[in-house]
């Protein structure tokens, strides 16, 4: 989902700044001290003592030297008396964008606040915001600063009980105690068990108690704020308020312009008293779990500029047209609710309001349906439009070209099944376009992008069965420079288009199934931005060799799977966590220094290539490695025995030419869950160290030369979902301990030298009795194999199976097998089993495949229309009855 304007989070900081300027300059007395009047010595000494108690890692207070404190950083003085009137120690660290925690911490003031502060008896403004006082309680002596009109302690990591002495600040107009923090030094809790201290603050115009814990106050909190007649801004974001009265005996805080009650989980209807606050310009009620429909009384709030009802989940009904009639509305956010029906009513309201000032409209994550109305084009000031995650269908209306101010368009995750109009190319201000996860069709021409000069982000995907094609000339140069692109199932090939080759500022590239069957341009990789974070070129027929060495320090994911790339394994120096190269023609060895090249690797998928040589031991140096998938290559030699204490949980090295023993060190992988080593030339016994891997869910060692007997410690593998040991050299009997595997859905011991009877306790395998609980295990296997390998792509096909064929088993088929009511596949062929077939075996309703051929079974075959194939029973000369041609002898008459 595209980013949207965050009025709620940025507004408090903006108001803090503007009101601070107002308080400073609205009266001519409050200006910087003149050059011939120095500060009072009492004030200077008070500030020196204050500084001595503070920590200042970055030296922000280094200017606090000399006799004239009026010239010190953050100090303002009265121009006639020289007394300090303003103390601004707000952290100037730039907090827009990514925050470097260590750099931010260095810029913070902290430590203790000395009571010498109260000597600044003419102080009107105190700002300590955006610092880190690491859980310090707000000093009670702040209440002695009787002239204070502005107090900002927001984002400063204060904690404990708010001192009631703040109620002594009778001149206070601005109070910001917002208790969230940018600090990572630990959680802080600022709280207030009573709000009576607010009652004397009759001059208060702005109050922000966001993140202050007010859960013990009950529902009396509202009446306290209602008694503040001058209040203009009230912000109570995430205060854990316990109740919201639906009625008030009288409304006193009618001066309210901004009300933020977001994220308090009221679980009620929207209260009617709200609609008496006709001066409201901004109303934030997000994540409050309001329910019901939108009240018609919203029409009373004619001054609303911002209305945010998002993330309540249970607001429902159709979106009324009255919201479109609010002529001053600039932001409307109704996302993440349960609104249904079409949006024609809402846009009918906009149609009757030709001077609409709406800049941001977010209706995402609802249950809205229907086609998008042509009247969409009437919103001339619209900058942000998010209709994602609904069920809209049809085409984008051509009127969208009239939205000349539009910067963000998000129609993702709908059922749009029509075309994209050429008028889209008129959106010259468009920056972010997200049309993914729909069913688009048609042809996109150069005119679709003709004027999109500011376009930076494009996401466009359709269904594989739909036809969506780019029809641009091969040498077309687009007007935009993209930062990110995601195209899936859109035909932009067969050649690698020039318009894509010239995009050299990309930080994210996702091209899946885009019909490119061309050689990769030689210089394209080297021209990509060094800031690249995602590189996905998959499910096409791109061929050629990759550059042997590249340096992408910010790359998180590389996916070049299902193409025709060739040449050696790319020796790219990268911090990528996911490297996916499945289904190509890479050859040669895996780099010996892969541990140094890719030190942050978590998932490595290189199945179905032509890699050869050994698996390098340096792979054991990658501490965060989770999954190795090297299936179907030409790898040889022994597996390295160095797997100690890694996070590795999924291993698939099946279908190679590995030799030697299974490494004992696999048993020291505490997270090992999926181990797939089938179809190699591994020998020796199953290492006893694997008994330590109690979280193992799937183990496939089939198609090797593993010898010895089935280990008794297998009983400790309580999570085992799949055990495949077929086509090996195992001997001995099936131990009763196997019957304790209560999550076992797949058991394959076929084509070994196992002898003795089938244990009767096999009927105790509860997963094969109830057939439930396999989903989580299937997901683990699919993640390791990426769900594409024929053997594992549909694990469901082999669910609930027992395959014991091709052994030397003797004795009778246990009657207890008929308890396995969820059993789907049973193969006992090519053994030496004797006796009769249990009559109820063929009556197991879930059984779809049965093979009892080539044993020594005797007697009549139980009647079953489902198992009417003679091959199921052939090779048992003593069996008789249909479907075999041998008829059973008639019973002898009784004497």
Tab-separated table of C-alpha atoms in Angstrom, residues 45 68 81 101 141 236 504 555 570 575 614 711 716 795 819 865:
chain	number	residue	atom	x	y	z
A	45	UNK	CA	24.129	30.833	37.748
A	68	UNK	CA	25.953	36.956	29.104
A	81	UNK	CA	15.039	43.354	32.179
A	101	UNK	CA	19.735	5.143	16.889
A	141	UNK	CA	9.159	21.701	40.997
A	236	UNK	CA	-5.189	11.548	23.670
A	504	UNK	CA	19.709	3.607	-13.763
A	555	UNK	CA	20.766	-5.790	-1.730
A	570	UNK	CA	27.744	-15.304	-9.450
A	575	UNK	CA	24.539	-8.492	2.139
A	614	UNK	CA	31.865	-30.023	-3.363
A	711	UNK	CA	17.022	-46.315	15.245
A	716	UNK	CA	11.707	-38.841	20.440
A	795	UNK	CA	2.609	-32.981	-0.673
A	819	UNK	CA	-8.110	-48.245	12.869
A	865	UNK	CA	-16.083	-52.078	-5.571
